[in-house]
Amino acid sequence: SGIQLVLGRAFGRLGQTERATDILKKIPVHSPQYVKSRQLLVELAKTDKEKLDILDGIEKDKPGRAGVLVQKMRILLGADRPADAIKAYRWFVGEYAKNRPAPSAASFLAVTAMLAGNDHPAASALAADMAEKTRAPMWRHLAILLNMDRKADSAARMLPSVEKTLIFDALLGMVLSVQKGDDASCRKWADRLDQIDRELAKLSRPISVRKRYSLLAAIIAGRLPQARKELKRFTNFDVGRTAAAELVSHAGRVGRSASAAEAAKLLKASLAIDLGLAELGREWALDVFKARPGCQWAAAVVLGQNPDNETLKFMLKNVRPRNCSLVRIIEAGLLARQKKYEEAAEVYRKAVKAEGHNPRLVYEQARMCEAAGLFDRALKLYVEVWKATQEPGAANNAAYLAAQLYPKDADRLGEALKWIDAAIKADPRVAEFRDTKGWIAFLLGKKEQARTEVRRAVAILRGSPEVHYHLGVIEADAGNRDLARWHLMAVADNASAIKSGGGELTVAEVKAKWLAKEALAGLDRKEK
């Protein structure tokens, strides 16, 4: 059964869903691999009902499995059924975790479900209970964050002493101090954060407290010269650069009390997002925006958390000033959701012209051009951004488009290879970069290097039609016809999975699907 599990997982990764399903279903209930095999079947199932039925079957045959509970809760939350997710959690805890901490991953999902159901007291209580039982920093942070509005004194008691605190505790301490109106305590937390920053700077590989945290903390502490200094850390590729400048300017106009209160709310929103509570963070940031539509920082935080169309329209109507870049970003976002990519690109072009050269806006213009299939224009814009900022994502996108547009031009491909090598040097962990390099290497005749790079990429990007197409072609060229066929067939399967999941195929993915079909036909002709 161990071999069957490995084979089933492998076929699933290759997009061979039916073959994987047939193999995994044959693993018997008495096998040590039974639960894992059924959990893999859940991943391969197409509908929520099918997935939940399989999980119910596991629970009947092998009860008390925390991983099964987590899988079930994720499906229920994805189906917008938070009450059912909470019910499943509470049943499991009552049956299997009466005298010990509940599974941490399931408890976090329960907190998320409670917040989604607007039961903040229950979420706060659960976080506090998990913090007490596990003594884990993550749960302490969540408990402080969720309890500070209703039980500020209780939340404050969860904080360690100032001299022992680390970054998150210091930031939470600052927010609590503002809410309680305790300036002396706020200064102590701010001093501790500065001390942590100095200690980080002494490391063999120096790092620093995140710039958005440092800037908000400086405003909260009333240290505007420090806040203005922090502005220099925001590059011309940051969407938040203008928003940060507005925030500091506003703090200088309204005085310490009002600016600290606003910055503390924004800091609380960012902490929620970084702790995994994206919807709560978005809600808190939106509250700040509603109170002051000129707070571009709040608007930017909301935009970064994929708000619905109604929220976007509300922000578009109210954001101030009317000529700021966020107005155009929201306009373009709404157009993109309507698949009006060329119109969205035009909005960005006008924004670039109005603001002078803003590389971030140019990058977004390039993305919209690419989505519209305007590859020549997108390539020029990505190169422009790369030269101005050395942004790895721009280098990768430029290199990939160059490979699409000039697959037989050695000079162009050589230039593209330099771009992608620079991107990989900047961040070698990004699988998309490896795929791009592998495909360019293949086009340049570097076959072994190509296969190595794209195999690395496909292990992570299992659902990408493009990566499977690339590897299918590379394996076919090497004479590995079975592997080639698997990968080329996975292109259509992955494309179908994207569409059935509510997603839309990009122009490049549609092209990969068509090319994979042609390549499969070519394999069939050769075998005949």
PDB file of C-alpha atoms in Angstrom, residues 243-506:
ATOM      1  CA  ALA A 243       0.309  56.704   1.494  1.00  0.00           C
ATOM      2  CA  ALA A 244       3.089  56.724   4.095  1.00  0.00           C
ATOM      3  CA  ALA A 245       3.988  60.308   3.275  1.00  0.00           C
ATOM      4  CA  GLU A 246       0.338  61.352   3.663  1.00  0.00           C
ATOM      5  CA  LEU A 247       0.152  59.594   7.028  1.00  0.00           C
ATOM      6  CA  VAL A 248       3.211  61.405   8.372  1.00  0.00           C
ATOM      7  CA  SER A 249       1.986  64.721   7.008  1.00  0.00           C
ATOM      8  CA  HIS A 250      -1.409  64.217   8.629  1.00  0.00           C
ATOM      9  CA  ALA A 251       0.255  63.417  11.971  1.00  0.00           C
ATOM     10  CA  GLY A 252       2.104  66.704  11.811  1.00  0.00           C
ATOM     11  CA  ARG A 253      -1.131  68.610  11.272  1.00  0.00           C
ATOM     12  CA  VAL A 254      -3.483  67.070  13.821  1.00  0.00           C
ATOM     13  CA  GLY A 255      -1.279  66.509  16.835  1.00  0.00           C
ATOM     14  CA  ARG A 256      -0.205  63.502  18.889  1.00  0.00           C
ATOM     15  CA  SER A 257      -3.508  62.244  20.317  1.00  0.00           C
ATOM     16  CA  ALA A 258      -5.461  61.951  17.068  1.00  0.00           C
ATOM     17  CA  SER A 259      -2.541  60.692  14.974  1.00  0.00           C
ATOM     18  CA  ALA A 260      -1.537  58.091  17.579  1.00  0.00           C
ATOM     19  CA  ALA A 261      -5.086  56.765  17.797  1.00  0.00           C
ATOM     20  CA  GLU A 262      -5.327  56.386  13.994  1.00  0.00           C
ATOM     21  CA  ALA A 263      -1.872  54.834  13.659  1.00  0.00           C
ATOM     22  CA  ALA A 264      -2.642  52.382  16.476  1.00  0.00           C
ATOM     23  CA  LYS A 265      -5.761  51.199  14.637  1.00  0.00           C
ATOM     24  CA  LEU A 266      -3.758  50.779  11.442  1.00  0.00           C
ATOM     25  CA  LEU A 267      -1.058  48.893  13.310  1.00  0.00           C
ATOM     26  CA  LYS A 268      -3.698  46.636  14.851  1.00  0.00           C
ATOM     27  CA  ALA A 269      -5.076  45.923  11.355  1.00  0.00           C
ATOM     28  CA  SER A 270      -1.628  45.010  10.008  1.00  0.00           C
ATOM     29  CA  LEU A 271      -0.905  42.754  12.976  1.00  0.00           C
ATOM     30  CA  ALA A 272      -4.209  40.941  12.410  1.00  0.00           C
ATOM     31  CA  ILE A 273      -3.333  40.361   8.755  1.00  0.00           C
ATOM     32  CA  ASP A 274       0.166  39.128   9.590  1.00  0.00           C
ATOM     33  CA  LEU A 275      -1.268  36.742  12.187  1.00  0.00           C
ATOM     34  CA  GLY A 276      -3.522  35.212   9.523  1.00  0.00           C
ATOM     35  CA  LEU A 277      -6.758  37.093  10.223  1.00  0.00           C
ATOM     36  CA  ALA A 278      -6.940  38.881   6.883  1.00  0.00           C
ATOM     37  CA  GLU A 279     -10.666  39.621   6.927  1.00  0.00           C
ATOM     38  CA  LEU A 280     -10.509  41.109  10.409  1.00  0.00           C
ATOM     39  CA  GLY A 281      -7.530  43.259   9.453  1.00  0.00           C
ATOM     40  CA  ARG A 282      -9.353  44.465   6.361  1.00  0.00           C
ATOM     41  CA  GLU A 283     -12.416  45.298   8.463  1.00  0.00           C
ATOM     42  CA  TRP A 284     -10.351  47.342  10.925  1.00  0.00           C
ATOM     43  CA  ALA A 285      -8.527  49.187   8.146  1.00  0.00           C
ATOM     44  CA  LEU A 286     -11.844  49.942   6.446  1.00  0.00           C
ATOM     45  CA  ASP A 287     -13.105  51.463   9.710  1.00  0.00           C
ATOM     46  CA  VAL A 288     -10.151  53.872   9.645  1.00  0.00           C
ATOM     47  CA  PHE A 289     -10.853  54.732   6.015  1.00  0.00           C
ATOM     48  CA  LYS A 290     -14.514  55.420   6.754  1.00  0.00           C
ATOM     49  CA  ALA A 291     -13.514  57.755   9.568  1.00  0.00           C
ATOM     50  CA  ARG A 292     -10.976  59.569   7.360  1.00  0.00           C
ATOM     51  CA  PRO A 293     -11.223  58.938   3.595  1.00  0.00           C
ATOM     52  CA  GLY A 294      -7.997  60.848   3.128  1.00  0.00           C
ATOM     53  CA  CYS A 295      -6.075  58.081   4.900  1.00  0.00           C
ATOM     54  CA  GLN A 296      -4.497  56.452   1.865  1.00  0.00           C
ATOM     55  CA  TRP A 297      -2.635  54.003   4.096  1.00  0.00           C
ATOM     56  CA  ALA A 298      -5.936  52.526   5.288  1.00  0.00           C
ATOM     57  CA  ALA A 299      -7.182  52.330   1.708  1.00  0.00           C
ATOM     58  CA  ALA A 300      -3.982  50.581   0.608  1.00  0.00           C
ATOM     59  CA  VAL A 301      -4.331  47.989   3.395  1.00  0.00           C
ATOM     60  CA  VAL A 302      -7.904  47.243   2.335  1.00  0.00           C
ATOM     61  CA  LEU A 303      -6.858  46.977  -1.323  1.00  0.00           C
ATOM     62  CA  GLY A 304      -4.146  44.490  -0.404  1.00  0.00           C
ATOM     63  CA  GLN A 305      -6.709  42.062   1.056  1.00  0.00           C
ATOM     64  CA  ASN A 306      -8.813  41.436  -2.058  1.00  0.00           C
ATOM     65  CA  PRO A 307     -11.984  43.351  -1.116  1.00  0.00           C
ATOM     66  CA  ASP A 308     -15.276  42.664  -2.884  1.00  0.00           C
ATOM     67  CA  ASN A 309     -16.572  44.899  -5.663  1.00  0.00           C
ATOM     68  CA  GLU A 310     -18.933  46.808  -3.378  1.00  0.00           C
ATOM     69  CA  THR A 311     -16.071  47.770  -1.088  1.00  0.00           C
ATOM     70  CA  LEU A 312     -13.975  48.829  -4.069  1.00  0.00           C
ATOM     71  CA  LYS A 313     -16.803  51.006  -5.372  1.00  0.00           C
ATOM     72  CA  PHE A 314     -17.294  52.548  -1.927  1.00  0.00           C
ATOM     73  CA  MET A 315     -13.598  53.372  -1.693  1.00  0.00           C
ATOM     74  CA  LEU A 316     -13.507  54.747  -5.223  1.00  0.00           C
ATOM     75  CA  LYS A 317     -16.375  57.098  -4.394  1.00  0.00           C
ATOM     76  CA  ASN A 318     -14.877  58.328  -1.129  1.00  0.00           C
ATOM     77  CA  VAL A 319     -11.076  58.239  -1.304  1.00  0.00           C
ATOM     78  CA  ARG A 320      -9.364  61.618  -1.038  1.00  0.00           C
ATOM     79  CA  PRO A 321      -7.757  63.447  -2.712  1.00  0.00           C
ATOM     80  CA  ARG A 322      -9.519  62.619  -5.946  1.00  0.00           C
ATOM     81  CA  ASN A 323      -6.317  62.827  -7.972  1.00  0.00           C
ATOM     82  CA  CYS A 324      -4.285  60.348  -5.885  1.00  0.00           C
ATOM     83  CA  SER A 325      -2.889  57.168  -7.425  1.00  0.00           C
ATOM     84  CA  LEU A 326      -5.205  54.967  -5.345  1.00  0.00           C
ATOM     85  CA  VAL A 327      -8.201  56.300  -7.302  1.00  0.00           C
ATOM     86  CA  ARG A 328      -6.676  54.982 -10.505  1.00  0.00           C
ATOM     87  CA  ILE A 329      -5.563  51.713  -8.902  1.00  0.00           C
ATOM     88  CA  ILE A 330      -9.132  51.061  -7.750  1.00  0.00           C
ATOM     89  CA  GLU A 331     -10.551  52.019 -11.160  1.00  0.00           C
ATOM     90  CA  ALA A 332      -8.137  49.664 -12.886  1.00  0.00           C
ATOM     91  CA  GLY A 333      -8.897  46.890 -10.409  1.00  0.00           C
ATOM     92  CA  LEU A 334     -12.610  47.098 -11.128  1.00  0.00           C
ATOM     93  CA  LEU A 335     -11.954  47.040 -14.871  1.00  0.00           C
ATOM     94  CA  ALA A 336      -9.669  44.025 -14.510  1.00  0.00           C
ATOM     95  CA  ARG A 337     -12.392  42.129 -12.652  1.00  0.00           C
ATOM     96  CA  GLN A 338     -14.612  42.756 -15.666  1.00  0.00           C
ATOM     97  CA  LYS A 339     -11.782  41.394 -17.877  1.00  0.00           C
ATOM     98  CA  LYS A 340     -11.363  44.810 -19.469  1.00  0.00           C
ATOM     99  CA  TYR A 341      -7.610  44.519 -19.295  1.00  0.00           C
ATOM    100  CA  GLU A 342      -6.755  46.918 -22.105  1.00  0.00           C
ATOM    101  CA  GLU A 343      -8.924  49.607 -20.525  1.00  0.00           C
ATOM    102  CA  ALA A 344      -7.269  48.950 -17.175  1.00  0.00           C
ATOM    103  CA  ALA A 345      -3.856  49.343 -18.814  1.00  0.00           C
ATOM    104  CA  GLU A 346      -4.959  52.698 -20.220  1.00  0.00           C
ATOM    105  CA  VAL A 347      -5.994  53.862 -16.733  1.00  0.00           C
ATOM    106  CA  TYR A 348      -2.521  53.003 -15.472  1.00  0.00           C
ATOM    107  CA  ARG A 349      -0.910  54.763 -18.436  1.00  0.00           C
ATOM    108  CA  LYS A 350      -2.775  57.952 -17.576  1.00  0.00           C
ATOM    109  CA  ALA A 351      -1.801  57.565 -13.935  1.00  0.00           C
ATOM    110  CA  VAL A 352       1.879  57.266 -14.890  1.00  0.00           C
ATOM    111  CA  LYS A 353       1.611  60.360 -17.056  1.00  0.00           C
ATOM    112  CA  ALA A 354      -0.169  62.347 -14.323  1.00  0.00           C
ATOM    113  CA  GLU A 355       2.231  61.420 -11.523  1.00  0.00           C
ATOM    114  CA  GLY A 356       5.505  61.484 -13.354  1.00  0.00           C
ATOM    115  CA  HIS A 357       7.392  58.202 -13.395  1.00  0.00           C
ATOM    116  CA  ASN A 358       6.084  55.777 -10.777  1.00  0.00           C
ATOM    117  CA  PRO A 359       7.607  52.333 -11.452  1.00  0.00           C
ATOM    118  CA  ARG A 360       4.902  50.543  -9.482  1.00  0.00           C
ATOM    119  CA  LEU A 361       2.198  52.008 -11.695  1.00  0.00           C
ATOM    120  CA  VAL A 362       4.234  51.123 -14.785  1.00  0.00           C
ATOM    121  CA  TYR A 363       4.501  47.545 -13.486  1.00  0.00           C
ATOM    122  CA  GLU A 364       0.737  47.328 -13.042  1.00  0.00           C
ATOM    123  CA  GLN A 365       0.258  48.770 -16.529  1.00  0.00           C
ATOM    124  CA  ALA A 366       2.524  46.019 -17.855  1.00  0.00           C
ATOM    125  CA  ARG A 367       0.504  43.338 -16.039  1.00  0.00           C
ATOM    126  CA  MET A 368      -2.708  44.579 -17.602  1.00  0.00           C
ATOM    127  CA  CYS A 369      -1.109  44.692 -21.063  1.00  0.00           C
ATOM    128  CA  GLU A 370       0.086  41.113 -20.588  1.00  0.00           C
ATOM    129  CA  ALA A 371      -3.390  40.011 -19.479  1.00  0.00           C
ATOM    130  CA  ALA A 372      -4.801  41.663 -22.599  1.00  0.00           C
ATOM    131  CA  GLY A 373      -2.338  39.774 -24.795  1.00  0.00           C
ATOM    132  CA  LEU A 374      -0.371  42.917 -25.673  1.00  0.00           C
ATOM    133  CA  PHE A 375       2.933  41.155 -25.133  1.00  0.00           C
ATOM    134  CA  ASP A 376       5.201  43.562 -27.056  1.00  0.00           C
ATOM    135  CA  ARG A 377       3.970  46.507 -25.032  1.00  0.00           C
ATOM    136  CA  ALA A 378       4.120  44.578 -21.766  1.00  0.00           C
ATOM    137  CA  LEU A 379       7.705  43.490 -22.433  1.00  0.00           C
ATOM    138  CA  LYS A 380       8.882  47.075 -22.964  1.00  0.00           C
ATOM    139  CA  LEU A 381       7.204  48.182 -19.743  1.00  0.00           C
ATOM    140  CA  TYR A 382       8.651  45.325 -17.670  1.00  0.00           C
ATOM    141  CA  VAL A 383      12.125  46.141 -18.968  1.00  0.00           C
ATOM    142  CA  GLU A 384      11.554  49.786 -18.063  1.00  0.00           C
ATOM    143  CA  VAL A 385      10.631  48.801 -14.504  1.00  0.00           C
ATOM    144  CA  TRP A 386      13.562  46.394 -14.240  1.00  0.00           C
ATOM    145  CA  LYS A 387      16.064  49.054 -15.254  1.00  0.00           C
ATOM    146  CA  ALA A 388      14.560  51.574 -12.823  1.00  0.00           C
ATOM    147  CA  THR A 389      14.151  49.333  -9.764  1.00  0.00           C
ATOM    148  CA  GLN A 390      15.955  45.986 -10.220  1.00  0.00           C
ATOM    149  CA  GLU A 391      12.662  44.384  -9.131  1.00  0.00           C
ATOM    150  CA  PRO A 392      13.043  40.563  -9.590  1.00  0.00           C
ATOM    151  CA  GLY A 393       9.408  40.074 -10.606  1.00  0.00           C
ATOM    152  CA  ALA A 394       9.804  42.561 -13.444  1.00  0.00           C
ATOM    153  CA  ALA A 395      12.958  40.770 -14.620  1.00  0.00           C
ATOM    154  CA  ASN A 396      11.187  37.408 -14.616  1.00  0.00           C
ATOM    155  CA  ASN A 397       8.156  38.699 -16.478  1.00  0.00           C
ATOM    156  CA  ALA A 398      10.323  40.431 -19.072  1.00  0.00           C
ATOM    157  CA  ALA A 399      12.396  37.289 -19.586  1.00  0.00           C
ATOM    158  CA  TYR A 400       9.318  35.077 -19.912  1.00  0.00           C
ATOM    159  CA  LEU A 401       7.668  37.349 -22.469  1.00  0.00           C
ATOM    160  CA  ALA A 402      10.906  37.592 -24.453  1.00  0.00           C
ATOM    161  CA  ALA A 403      10.927  33.779 -24.650  1.00  0.00           C
ATOM    162  CA  GLN A 404       7.328  33.816 -25.904  1.00  0.00           C
ATOM    163  CA  LEU A 405       7.924  36.521 -28.494  1.00  0.00           C
ATOM    164  CA  TYR A 406      11.409  35.571 -29.724  1.00  0.00           C
ATOM    165  CA  PRO A 407      11.849  31.794 -29.230  1.00  0.00           C
ATOM    166  CA  LYS A 408      14.411  31.544 -32.051  1.00  0.00           C
ATOM    167  CA  ASP A 409      16.327  34.781 -31.516  1.00  0.00           C
ATOM    168  CA  ALA A 410      19.537  33.818 -29.701  1.00  0.00           C
ATOM    169  CA  ASP A 411      20.477  37.420 -28.932  1.00  0.00           C
ATOM    170  CA  ARG A 412      17.090  38.203 -27.400  1.00  0.00           C
ATOM    171  CA  LEU A 413      17.108  34.958 -25.439  1.00  0.00           C
ATOM    172  CA  GLY A 414      20.611  35.667 -24.185  1.00  0.00           C
ATOM    173  CA  GLU A 415      19.451  39.021 -22.868  1.00  0.00           C
ATOM    174  CA  ALA A 416      16.424  37.348 -21.271  1.00  0.00           C
ATOM    175  CA  LEU A 417      18.721  34.808 -19.605  1.00  0.00           C
ATOM    176  CA  LYS A 418      20.644  37.662 -17.959  1.00  0.00           C
ATOM    177  CA  TRP A 419      17.380  39.087 -16.593  1.00  0.00           C
ATOM    178  CA  ILE A 420      16.196  35.789 -15.152  1.00  0.00           C
ATOM    179  CA  ASP A 421      19.612  35.004 -13.662  1.00  0.00           C
ATOM    180  CA  ALA A 422      19.458  38.346 -11.859  1.00  0.00           C
ATOM    181  CA  ALA A 423      15.944  37.542 -10.589  1.00  0.00           C
ATOM    182  CA  ILE A 424      17.062  34.138  -9.275  1.00  0.00           C
ATOM    183  CA  LYS A 425      20.082  35.686  -7.586  1.00  0.00           C
ATOM    184  CA  ALA A 426      17.743  38.135  -5.824  1.00  0.00           C
ATOM    185  CA  ASP A 427      15.339  35.378  -4.729  1.00  0.00           C
ATOM    186  CA  PRO A 428      16.362  31.802  -5.587  1.00  0.00           C
ATOM    187  CA  ARG A 429      13.301  30.287  -3.850  1.00  0.00           C
ATOM    188  CA  VAL A 430      10.714  31.433  -6.417  1.00  0.00           C
ATOM    189  CA  ALA A 431       9.614  28.461  -8.524  1.00  0.00           C
ATOM    190  CA  GLU A 432       8.274  30.656 -11.349  1.00  0.00           C
ATOM    191  CA  PHE A 433      11.778  32.020 -11.856  1.00  0.00           C
ATOM    192  CA  ARG A 434      13.121  28.476 -12.224  1.00  0.00           C
ATOM    193  CA  ASP A 435      10.497  27.647 -14.835  1.00  0.00           C
ATOM    194  CA  THR A 436      11.361  30.743 -16.838  1.00  0.00           C
ATOM    195  CA  LYS A 437      15.066  29.966 -16.732  1.00  0.00           C
ATOM    196  CA  GLY A 438      14.478  26.345 -17.681  1.00  0.00           C
ATOM    197  CA  TRP A 439      12.361  27.250 -20.695  1.00  0.00           C
ATOM    198  CA  ILE A 440      14.877  29.830 -21.930  1.00  0.00           C
ATOM    199  CA  ALA A 441      17.681  27.303 -21.437  1.00  0.00           C
ATOM    200  CA  PHE A 442      15.735  24.785 -23.539  1.00  0.00           C
ATOM    201  CA  LEU A 443      15.225  27.322 -26.326  1.00  0.00           C
ATOM    202  CA  LEU A 444      18.973  27.995 -26.258  1.00  0.00           C
ATOM    203  CA  GLY A 445      19.751  24.280 -26.571  1.00  0.00           C
ATOM    204  CA  LYS A 446      20.862  23.763 -22.958  1.00  0.00           C
ATOM    205  CA  LYS A 447      18.714  20.668 -22.559  1.00  0.00           C
ATOM    206  CA  GLU A 448      20.017  19.164 -19.281  1.00  0.00           C
ATOM    207  CA  GLN A 449      19.912  22.491 -17.472  1.00  0.00           C
ATOM    208  CA  ALA A 450      16.400  23.049 -18.806  1.00  0.00           C
ATOM    209  CA  ARG A 451      15.104  19.711 -17.503  1.00  0.00           C
ATOM    210  CA  THR A 452      16.673  20.237 -14.075  1.00  0.00           C
ATOM    211  CA  GLU A 453      15.197  23.722 -13.634  1.00  0.00           C
ATOM    212  CA  VAL A 454      11.675  22.910 -14.831  1.00  0.00           C
ATOM    213  CA  ARG A 455      11.503  19.697 -12.807  1.00  0.00           C
ATOM    214  CA  ARG A 456      12.295  21.797  -9.737  1.00  0.00           C
ATOM    215  CA  ALA A 457       9.554  24.216 -10.699  1.00  0.00           C
ATOM    216  CA  VAL A 458       6.835  21.639 -11.371  1.00  0.00           C
ATOM    217  CA  ALA A 459       7.322  20.059  -7.940  1.00  0.00           C
ATOM    218  CA  ILE A 460       5.993  23.312  -6.456  1.00  0.00           C
ATOM    219  CA  LEU A 461       3.781  24.639  -9.259  1.00  0.00           C
ATOM    220  CA  ARG A 462       1.808  21.423  -9.654  1.00  0.00           C
ATOM    221  CA  GLY A 463      -1.326  23.187 -10.836  1.00  0.00           C
ATOM    222  CA  SER A 464       0.330  25.330 -13.519  1.00  0.00           C
ATOM    223  CA  PRO A 465      -0.649  24.479 -17.105  1.00  0.00           C
ATOM    224  CA  GLU A 466       2.356  26.395 -18.445  1.00  0.00           C
ATOM    225  CA  VAL A 467       4.961  24.603 -16.344  1.00  0.00           C
ATOM    226  CA  HIS A 468       3.535  21.183 -17.238  1.00  0.00           C
ATOM    227  CA  TYR A 469       3.577  22.175 -20.907  1.00  0.00           C
ATOM    228  CA  HIS A 470       7.218  23.231 -20.698  1.00  0.00           C
ATOM    229  CA  LEU A 471       8.272  20.011 -18.981  1.00  0.00           C
ATOM    230  CA  GLY A 472       6.193  17.920 -21.373  1.00  0.00           C
ATOM    231  CA  VAL A 473       8.024  19.385 -24.350  1.00  0.00           C
ATOM    232  CA  ILE A 474      11.411  19.030 -22.653  1.00  0.00           C
ATOM    233  CA  GLU A 475      10.782  15.375 -21.708  1.00  0.00           C
ATOM    234  CA  ALA A 476       9.561  14.595 -25.224  1.00  0.00           C
ATOM    235  CA  ASP A 477      12.715  16.115 -26.667  1.00  0.00           C
ATOM    236  CA  ALA A 478      14.784  13.881 -24.360  1.00  0.00           C
ATOM    237  CA  GLY A 479      12.891  10.796 -25.552  1.00  0.00           C
ATOM    238  CA  ASN A 480      10.987  10.310 -22.296  1.00  0.00           C
ATOM    239  CA  ARG A 481       7.640   9.858 -24.025  1.00  0.00           C
ATOM    240  CA  ASP A 482       5.658   8.499 -21.079  1.00  0.00           C
ATOM    241  CA  LEU A 483       6.705  11.390 -18.852  1.00  0.00           C
ATOM    242  CA  ALA A 484       6.064  13.811 -21.688  1.00  0.00           C
ATOM    243  CA  ARG A 485       2.565  12.446 -22.210  1.00  0.00           C
ATOM    244  CA  TRP A 486       1.752  12.688 -18.496  1.00  0.00           C
ATOM    245  CA  HIS A 487       2.817  16.312 -18.307  1.00  0.00           C
ATOM    246  CA  LEU A 488       1.119  17.318 -21.547  1.00  0.00           C
ATOM    247  CA  MET A 489      -2.134  15.668 -20.438  1.00  0.00           C
ATOM    248  CA  ALA A 490      -1.826  17.479 -17.103  1.00  0.00           C
ATOM    249  CA  VAL A 491      -2.044  20.810 -18.932  1.00  0.00           C
ATOM    250  CA  ALA A 492      -5.694  20.279 -19.876  1.00  0.00           C
ATOM    251  CA  ASP A 493      -6.531  18.774 -16.472  1.00  0.00           C
ATOM    252  CA  ASN A 494      -5.013  21.715 -14.602  1.00  0.00           C
ATOM    253  CA  ALA A 495      -6.694  24.219 -16.906  1.00  0.00           C
ATOM    254  CA  SER A 496     -10.040  22.551 -16.218  1.00  0.00           C
ATOM    255  CA  ALA A 497      -9.345  22.598 -12.465  1.00  0.00           C
ATOM    256  CA  ILE A 498      -8.662  26.331 -12.579  1.00  0.00           C
ATOM    257  CA  LYS A 499     -11.937  27.000 -14.388  1.00  0.00           C
ATOM    258  CA  SER A 500     -14.004  24.657 -12.212  1.00  0.00           C
ATOM    259  CA  GLY A 501     -12.603  26.434  -9.163  1.00  0.00           C
ATOM    260  CA  GLY A 502     -13.942  29.742 -10.413  1.00  0.00           C
ATOM    261  CA  GLY A 503     -10.650  31.010 -11.848  1.00  0.00           C
ATOM    262  CA  GLU A 504      -9.886  32.383 -15.286  1.00  0.00           C
ATOM    263  CA  LEU A 505      -7.127  31.195 -17.592  1.00  0.00           C
ATOM    264  CA  THR A 506      -4.544  33.765 -18.604  1.00  0.00           C
TER     265      THR A 506
END
